[in-house]
Short mmCIF file of C-alpha atoms in Angstrom, two decimals:
data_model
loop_
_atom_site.label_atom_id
_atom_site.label_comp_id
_atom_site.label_asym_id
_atom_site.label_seq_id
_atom_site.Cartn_x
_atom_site.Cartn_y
_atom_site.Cartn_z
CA UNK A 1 82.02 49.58 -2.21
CA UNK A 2 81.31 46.34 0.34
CA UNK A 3 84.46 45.05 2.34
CA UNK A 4 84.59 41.96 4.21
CA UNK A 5 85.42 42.82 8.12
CA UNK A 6 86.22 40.50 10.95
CA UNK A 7 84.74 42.85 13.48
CA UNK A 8 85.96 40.04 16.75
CA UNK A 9 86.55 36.68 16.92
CA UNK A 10 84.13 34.45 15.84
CA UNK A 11 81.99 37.33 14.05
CA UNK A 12 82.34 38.99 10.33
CA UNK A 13 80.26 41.26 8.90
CA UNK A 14 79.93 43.11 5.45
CA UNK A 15 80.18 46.56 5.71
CA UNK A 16 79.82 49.23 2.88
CA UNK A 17 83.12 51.86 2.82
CA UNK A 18 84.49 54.57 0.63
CA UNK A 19 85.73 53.34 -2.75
CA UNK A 20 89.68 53.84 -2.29
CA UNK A 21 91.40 56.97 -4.73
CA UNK A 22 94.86 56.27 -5.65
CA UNK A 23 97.64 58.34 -5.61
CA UNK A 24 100.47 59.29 -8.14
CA UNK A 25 102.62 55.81 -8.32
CA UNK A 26 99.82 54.11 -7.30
CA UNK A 27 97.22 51.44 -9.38
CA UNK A 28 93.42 51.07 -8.65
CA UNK A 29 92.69 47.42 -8.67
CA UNK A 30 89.41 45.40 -8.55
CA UNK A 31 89.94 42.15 -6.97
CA UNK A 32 88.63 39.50 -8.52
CA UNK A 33 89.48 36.61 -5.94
CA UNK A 34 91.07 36.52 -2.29
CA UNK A 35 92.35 32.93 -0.45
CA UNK A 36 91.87 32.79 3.12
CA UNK A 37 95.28 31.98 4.78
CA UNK A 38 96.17 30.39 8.01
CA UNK A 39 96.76 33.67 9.45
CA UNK A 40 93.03 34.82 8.95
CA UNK A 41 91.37 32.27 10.06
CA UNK A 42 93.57 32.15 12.82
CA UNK A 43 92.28 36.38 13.15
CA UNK A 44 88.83 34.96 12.63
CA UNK A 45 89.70 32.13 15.90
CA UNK A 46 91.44 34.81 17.93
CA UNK A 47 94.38 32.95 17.82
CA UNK A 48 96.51 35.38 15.24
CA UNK A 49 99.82 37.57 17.04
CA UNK A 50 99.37 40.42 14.16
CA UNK A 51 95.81 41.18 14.27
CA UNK A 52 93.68 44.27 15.77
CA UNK A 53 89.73 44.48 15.39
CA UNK A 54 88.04 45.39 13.66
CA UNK A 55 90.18 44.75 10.38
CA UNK A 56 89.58 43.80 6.82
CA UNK A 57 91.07 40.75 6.57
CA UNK A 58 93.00 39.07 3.17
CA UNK A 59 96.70 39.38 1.63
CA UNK A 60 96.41 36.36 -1.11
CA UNK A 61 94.28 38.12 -4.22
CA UNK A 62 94.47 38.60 -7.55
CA UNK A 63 92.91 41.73 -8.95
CA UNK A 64 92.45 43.67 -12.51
CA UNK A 65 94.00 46.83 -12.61
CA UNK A 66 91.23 49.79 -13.82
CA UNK A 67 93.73 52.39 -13.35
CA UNK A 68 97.21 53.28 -13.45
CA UNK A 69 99.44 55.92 -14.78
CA UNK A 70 100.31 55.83 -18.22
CA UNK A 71 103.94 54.97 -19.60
CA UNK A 72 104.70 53.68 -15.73
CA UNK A 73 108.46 52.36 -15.47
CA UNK A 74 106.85 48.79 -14.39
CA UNK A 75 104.83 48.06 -17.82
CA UNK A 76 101.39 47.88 -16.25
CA UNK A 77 98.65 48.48 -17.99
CA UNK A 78 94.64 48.95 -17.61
CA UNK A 79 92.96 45.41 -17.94
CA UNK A 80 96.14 43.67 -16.34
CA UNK A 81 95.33 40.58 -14.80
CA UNK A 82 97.95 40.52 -11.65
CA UNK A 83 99.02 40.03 -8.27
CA UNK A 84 100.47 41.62 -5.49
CA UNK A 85 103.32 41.82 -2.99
CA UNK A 86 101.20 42.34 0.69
CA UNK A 87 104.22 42.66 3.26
CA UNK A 88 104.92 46.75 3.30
CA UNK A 89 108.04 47.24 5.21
CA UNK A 90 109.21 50.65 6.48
CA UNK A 91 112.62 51.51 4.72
CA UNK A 92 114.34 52.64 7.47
CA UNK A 93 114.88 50.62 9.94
CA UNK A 94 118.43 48.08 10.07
CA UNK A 95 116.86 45.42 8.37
CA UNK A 96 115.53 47.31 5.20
CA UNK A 97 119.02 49.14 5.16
CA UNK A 98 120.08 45.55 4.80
CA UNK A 99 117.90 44.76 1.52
CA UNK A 100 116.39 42.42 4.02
CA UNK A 101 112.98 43.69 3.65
CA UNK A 102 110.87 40.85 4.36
CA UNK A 103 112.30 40.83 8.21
CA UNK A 104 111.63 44.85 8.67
CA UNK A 105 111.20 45.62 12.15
CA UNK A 106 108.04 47.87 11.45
CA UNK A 107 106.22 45.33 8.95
CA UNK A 108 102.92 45.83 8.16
CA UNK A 109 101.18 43.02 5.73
CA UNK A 110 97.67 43.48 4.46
CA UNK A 111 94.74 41.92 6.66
CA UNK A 112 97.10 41.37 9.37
CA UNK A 113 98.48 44.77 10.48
CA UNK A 114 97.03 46.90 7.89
CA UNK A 115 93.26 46.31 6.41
CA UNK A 116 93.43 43.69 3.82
CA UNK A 117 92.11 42.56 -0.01
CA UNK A 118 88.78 41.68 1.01
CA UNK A 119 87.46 44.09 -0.88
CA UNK A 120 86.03 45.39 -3.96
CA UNK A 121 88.92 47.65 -4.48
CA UNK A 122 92.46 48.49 -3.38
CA UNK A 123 95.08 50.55 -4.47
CA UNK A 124 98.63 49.44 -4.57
CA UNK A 125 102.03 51.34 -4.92
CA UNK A 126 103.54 50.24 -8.72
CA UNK A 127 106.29 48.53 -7.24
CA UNK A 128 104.01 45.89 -5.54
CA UNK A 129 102.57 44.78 -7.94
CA UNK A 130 103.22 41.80 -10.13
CA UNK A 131 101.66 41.10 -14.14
CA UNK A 132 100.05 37.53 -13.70
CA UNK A 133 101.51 36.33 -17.10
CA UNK A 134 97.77 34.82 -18.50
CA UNK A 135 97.92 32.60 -15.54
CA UNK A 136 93.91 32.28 -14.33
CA UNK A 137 92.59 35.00 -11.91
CA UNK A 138 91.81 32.23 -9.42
CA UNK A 139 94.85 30.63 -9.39
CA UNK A 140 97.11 33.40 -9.66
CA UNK A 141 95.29 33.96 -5.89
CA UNK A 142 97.53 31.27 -4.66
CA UNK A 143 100.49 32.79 -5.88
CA UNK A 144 101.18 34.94 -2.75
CA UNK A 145 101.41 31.37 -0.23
CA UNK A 146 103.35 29.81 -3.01
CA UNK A 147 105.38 32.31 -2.48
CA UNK A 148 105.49 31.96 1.40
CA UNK A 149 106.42 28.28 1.73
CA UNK A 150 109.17 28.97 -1.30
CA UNK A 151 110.88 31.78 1.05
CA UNK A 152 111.37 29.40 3.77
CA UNK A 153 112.61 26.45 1.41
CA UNK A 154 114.92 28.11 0.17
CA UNK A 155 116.27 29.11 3.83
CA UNK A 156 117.24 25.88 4.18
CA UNK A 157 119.27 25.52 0.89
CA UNK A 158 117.96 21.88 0.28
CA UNK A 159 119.90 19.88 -2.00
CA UNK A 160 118.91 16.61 -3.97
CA UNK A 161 118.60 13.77 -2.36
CA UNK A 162 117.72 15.34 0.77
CA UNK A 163 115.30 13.85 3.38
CA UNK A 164 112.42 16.46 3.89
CA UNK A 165 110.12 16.41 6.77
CA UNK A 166 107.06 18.62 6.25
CA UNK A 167 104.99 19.15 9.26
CA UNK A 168 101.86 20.52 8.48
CA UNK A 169 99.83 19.54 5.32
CA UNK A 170 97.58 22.48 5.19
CA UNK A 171 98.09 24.99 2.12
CA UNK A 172 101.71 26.84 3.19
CA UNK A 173 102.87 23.17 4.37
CA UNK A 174 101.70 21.56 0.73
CA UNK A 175 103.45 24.47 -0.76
CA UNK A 176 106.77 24.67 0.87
CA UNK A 177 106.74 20.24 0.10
CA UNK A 178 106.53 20.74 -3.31
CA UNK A 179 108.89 23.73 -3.77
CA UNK A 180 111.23 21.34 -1.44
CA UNK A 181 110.19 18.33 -4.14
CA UNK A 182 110.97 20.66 -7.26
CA UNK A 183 115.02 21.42 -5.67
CA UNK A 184 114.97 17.64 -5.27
CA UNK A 185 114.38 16.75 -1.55
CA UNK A 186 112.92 13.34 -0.70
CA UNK A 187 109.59 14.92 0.65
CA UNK A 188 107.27 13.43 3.81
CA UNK A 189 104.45 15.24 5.28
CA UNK A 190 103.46 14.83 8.58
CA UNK A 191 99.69 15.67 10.11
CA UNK A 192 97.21 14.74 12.45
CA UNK A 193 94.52 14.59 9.58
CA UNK A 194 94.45 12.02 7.35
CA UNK A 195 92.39 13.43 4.26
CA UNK A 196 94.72 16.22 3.96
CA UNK A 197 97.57 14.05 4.10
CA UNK A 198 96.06 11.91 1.57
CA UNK A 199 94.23 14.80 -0.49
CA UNK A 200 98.51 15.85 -0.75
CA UNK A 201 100.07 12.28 -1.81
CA UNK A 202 97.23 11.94 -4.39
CA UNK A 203 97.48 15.03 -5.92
CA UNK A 204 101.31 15.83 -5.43
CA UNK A 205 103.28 12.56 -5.46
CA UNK A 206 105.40 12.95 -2.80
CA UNK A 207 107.51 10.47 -0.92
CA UNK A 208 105.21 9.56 2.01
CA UNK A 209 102.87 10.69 4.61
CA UNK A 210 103.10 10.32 8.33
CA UNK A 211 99.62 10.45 10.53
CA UNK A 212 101.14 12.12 13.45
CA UNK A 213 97.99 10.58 15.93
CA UNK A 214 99.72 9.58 18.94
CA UNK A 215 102.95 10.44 21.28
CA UNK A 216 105.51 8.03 19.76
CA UNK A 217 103.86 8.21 15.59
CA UNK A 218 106.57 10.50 14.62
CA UNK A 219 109.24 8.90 16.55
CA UNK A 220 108.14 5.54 14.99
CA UNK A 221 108.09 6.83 11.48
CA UNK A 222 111.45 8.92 11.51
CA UNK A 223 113.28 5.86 12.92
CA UNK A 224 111.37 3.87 9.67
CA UNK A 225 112.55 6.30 6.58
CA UNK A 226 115.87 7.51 7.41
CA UNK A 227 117.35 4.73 9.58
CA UNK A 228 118.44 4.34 13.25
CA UNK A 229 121.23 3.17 15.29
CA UNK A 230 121.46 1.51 19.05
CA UNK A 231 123.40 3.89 21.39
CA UNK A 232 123.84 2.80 24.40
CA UNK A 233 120.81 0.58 24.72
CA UNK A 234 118.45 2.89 23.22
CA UNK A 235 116.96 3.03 19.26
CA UNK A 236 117.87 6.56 17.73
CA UNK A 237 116.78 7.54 14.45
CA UNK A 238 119.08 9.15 12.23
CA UNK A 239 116.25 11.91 11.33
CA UNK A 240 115.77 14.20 9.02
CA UNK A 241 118.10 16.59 7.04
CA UNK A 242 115.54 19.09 6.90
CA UNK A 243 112.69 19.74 9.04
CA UNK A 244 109.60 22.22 7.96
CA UNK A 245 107.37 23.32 10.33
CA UNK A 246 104.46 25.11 8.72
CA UNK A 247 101.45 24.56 11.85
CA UNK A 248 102.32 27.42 14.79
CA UNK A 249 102.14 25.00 17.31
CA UNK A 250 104.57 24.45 20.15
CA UNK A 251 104.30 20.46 19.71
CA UNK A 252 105.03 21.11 15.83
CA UNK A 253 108.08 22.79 16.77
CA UNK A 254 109.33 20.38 18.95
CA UNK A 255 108.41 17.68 16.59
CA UNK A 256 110.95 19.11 14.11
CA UNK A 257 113.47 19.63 16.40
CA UNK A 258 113.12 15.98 17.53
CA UNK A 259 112.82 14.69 13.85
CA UNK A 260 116.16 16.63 13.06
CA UNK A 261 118.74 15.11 11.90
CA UNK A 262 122.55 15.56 13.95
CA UNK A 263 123.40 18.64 12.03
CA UNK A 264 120.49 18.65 10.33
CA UNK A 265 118.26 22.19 9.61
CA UNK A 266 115.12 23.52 10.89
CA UNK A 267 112.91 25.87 9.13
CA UNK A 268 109.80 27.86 10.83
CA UNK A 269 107.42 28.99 8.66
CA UNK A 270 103.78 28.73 11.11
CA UNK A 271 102.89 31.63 13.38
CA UNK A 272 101.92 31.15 16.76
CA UNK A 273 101.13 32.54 19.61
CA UNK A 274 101.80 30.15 22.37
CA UNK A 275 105.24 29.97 24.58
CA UNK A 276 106.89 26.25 24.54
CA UNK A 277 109.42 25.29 27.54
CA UNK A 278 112.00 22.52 25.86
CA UNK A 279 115.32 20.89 26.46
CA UNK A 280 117.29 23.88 23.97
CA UNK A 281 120.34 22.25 24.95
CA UNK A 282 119.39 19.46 21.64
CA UNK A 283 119.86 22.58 19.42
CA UNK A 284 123.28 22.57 20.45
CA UNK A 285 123.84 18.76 21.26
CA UNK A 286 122.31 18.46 16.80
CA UNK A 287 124.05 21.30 15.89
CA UNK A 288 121.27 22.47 14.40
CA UNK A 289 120.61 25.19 12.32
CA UNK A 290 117.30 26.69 13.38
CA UNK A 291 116.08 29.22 10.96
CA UNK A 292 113.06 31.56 11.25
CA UNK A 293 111.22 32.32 7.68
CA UNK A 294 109.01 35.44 6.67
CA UNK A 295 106.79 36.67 4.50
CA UNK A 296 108.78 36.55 0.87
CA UNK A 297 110.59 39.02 -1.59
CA UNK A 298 109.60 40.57 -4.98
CA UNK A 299 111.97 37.64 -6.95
CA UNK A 300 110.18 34.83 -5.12
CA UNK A 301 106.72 36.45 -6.77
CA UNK A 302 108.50 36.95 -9.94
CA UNK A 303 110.48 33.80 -9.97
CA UNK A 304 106.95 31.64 -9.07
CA UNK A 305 104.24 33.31 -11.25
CA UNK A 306 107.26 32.30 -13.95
CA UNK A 307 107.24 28.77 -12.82
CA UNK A 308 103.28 28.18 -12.78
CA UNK A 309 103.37 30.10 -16.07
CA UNK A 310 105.54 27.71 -17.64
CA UNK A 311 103.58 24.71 -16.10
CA UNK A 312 106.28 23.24 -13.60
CA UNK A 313 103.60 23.57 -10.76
CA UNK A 314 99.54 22.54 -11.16
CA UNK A 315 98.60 25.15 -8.10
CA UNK A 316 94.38 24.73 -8.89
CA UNK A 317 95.28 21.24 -7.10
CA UNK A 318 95.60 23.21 -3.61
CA UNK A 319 92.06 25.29 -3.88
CA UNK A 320 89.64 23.30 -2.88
CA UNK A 321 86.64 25.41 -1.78
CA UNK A 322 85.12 28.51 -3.14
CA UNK A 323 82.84 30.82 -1.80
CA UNK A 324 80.76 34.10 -2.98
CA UNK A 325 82.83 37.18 -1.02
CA UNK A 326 79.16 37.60 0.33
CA UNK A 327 79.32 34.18 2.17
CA UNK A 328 82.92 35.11 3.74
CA UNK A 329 81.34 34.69 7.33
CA UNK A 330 80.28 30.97 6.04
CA UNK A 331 83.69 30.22 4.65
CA UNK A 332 85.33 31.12 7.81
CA UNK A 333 83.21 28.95 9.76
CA UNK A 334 83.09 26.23 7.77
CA UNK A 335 87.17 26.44 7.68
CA UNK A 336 87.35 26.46 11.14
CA UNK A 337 84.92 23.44 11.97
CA UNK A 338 86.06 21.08 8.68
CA UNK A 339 89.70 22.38 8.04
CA UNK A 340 90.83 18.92 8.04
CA UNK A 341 88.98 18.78 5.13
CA UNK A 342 90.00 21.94 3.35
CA UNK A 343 93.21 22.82 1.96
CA UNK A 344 92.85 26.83 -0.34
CA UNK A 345 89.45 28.20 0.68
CA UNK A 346 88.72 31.35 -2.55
CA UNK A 347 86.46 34.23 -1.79
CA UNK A 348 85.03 34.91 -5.59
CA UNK A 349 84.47 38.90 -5.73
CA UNK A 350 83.79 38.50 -10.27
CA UNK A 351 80.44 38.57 -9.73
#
């Protein structure tokens, strides 16, 4: 079979490999689409923490299973249209004891620390994977990041009414705003590009954008929504009661932490790989509650495919470029020099 590989930065090739054999409690799937996240691109850039080359990138797919064990406890069936859970954890270590298995200490997800879905075929362990419920191959690809900005959301236990600040419009920002929208925050994104920002209000409907192009933008525009107050001589904005950051960047973090609200909540969803030197001492002057965010858990797969299934979120919105699996070199190129123009970038491996 042919398997997409990111053999360096900067350079991907197709290479033909062994067709995978699965195992007892295992399925044999043929993917059928794969989104490029953040994360690979960010392998493809050399910019990625969990990446070693050369690696077969890709951990948002859906595939149709070809073959499974008969009568399996999970229900899945031969011609099953589904998707899968890509974080493997280890089972042993304090967090797994915990039932925290998202957080394991010795995580592994596909295309990041393990080779990936770019590929004709995988096999997956029963328990990963998930029946896509008739929802479209293609869009049942998006499930997996839906799932990612939904995990971190629900970190921060937003209620209604709540003022959301979303930094970050690319796909796991857009996501994570409009599972934030759905509990009933008050939702603002914040970006440096203005077609994603726009692309997002037009097709999502949320409260407001905020072009974060200069030094004082997001100062400005926190002090205009939520309010401010004259201490002392000086404007303060009331800020934010919850704060998103979905980028990786050392800026976007301390953008949040400076948008915060005074015991307002901070979520971290973006990976990065850069240090950032900061005045902690406003965690504690906030009282903030900082709170890191990883990969997801079986219910937020189960809970999501359920909610797209039933129509409470239009998710073909956020894929907005497609690509042969042939052409992945392309598509990672062109994602990396126009990503201010592209939100979900789909490998097609139907044909």
């Amino acid at each position: 079979m042919k398997a997409v590989y990111i053999v360096e930065p900067g350079k991907v090739e197709i290479r033909e490999i062994e067709k995978p054999v699965r195992k007892p409690g295992e399925a044999l799937l043929k993917v059928l689409y794969g989104g490029i996240c953040g994360s690979d691109l960010g392998s493809y850039r050399g910019t990625f923490a969990y990446f070693d080359y050369p690696r077969i990138p890709g951990h948002e797919f859906s595939a149709e299973i070809v073959e499974v064990d008969e009568d399996n406890e999970y229900g899945l069936k031969n011609g099953m249209v589904v998707t899968c859970n890509p974080y493997f954890n280890c089972g042993t270590c304090y967090s797994c004891q915990k039932g925290l298995v998202n957080a394991c200490m010795d995580n592994q997800t596909m295309g990041c620390q393990r080779d990936g879905a770019f590929c004709e075929y995988i096999t997956m362990p029963l328990e990963r994977i998930f029946d896509g419920k008739g929802i479209p191959a293609k869009v049942l690809a998006a499930i997996e990041p839906f799932c990612i900005g939904y995990h971190g959301i629900q970190r921060a236990g937003i209620k209604k009414g709540d003022k959301v600040l979303v930094v970050g419009s690319g796909t796991i920002g857009v996501l994570a705003a409009i599972a934030a929208k759905a509990l009933g925050g008050e939702v603002y994104m914040a970006d440096v590009a203005k077609a994603k920002l726009d692309y997002a209000m037009e097709s999502f409907g949320f409260a407001g954008t905020i072009l974060n192009d200069g030094p004082d933008a997001l100062d400005k525009a926190t002090k205009e929504i939520t309010g401010s107050i004259n201490i002392n001589g000086n404007e303060a904005a009331y800020g934010f009661d919850v704060c998103i950051e979905a980028v990786g960047l050392p800026s976007t973090f301390q953008n949040c932490i400076d948008a915060a609200a005074f015991g307002g909540k901070v979520v971290i969803i973006g990976v990065g790989k850069k240090n950032l030197d900061f005045n902690f001492t406003m965690i504690q002057k906030k009282e903030l509650d900082v709170y890191g965010s990883r990969n997801a858990m079986n219910k937020d797969f189960i809970e999501l495919i359920d909610i797209v299934k039933e129509g409470g979120v239009n998710l073909e919105k956020v894929i907005t470029d497609e690509y042969p699996y042939e052409e992945a070199a392309k598509a990672l190129e062109d994602f990396s020099t126009n990503g201010a123009d592209m939100l979900k970038v789909i490998l097609d491996f139907t044909k």
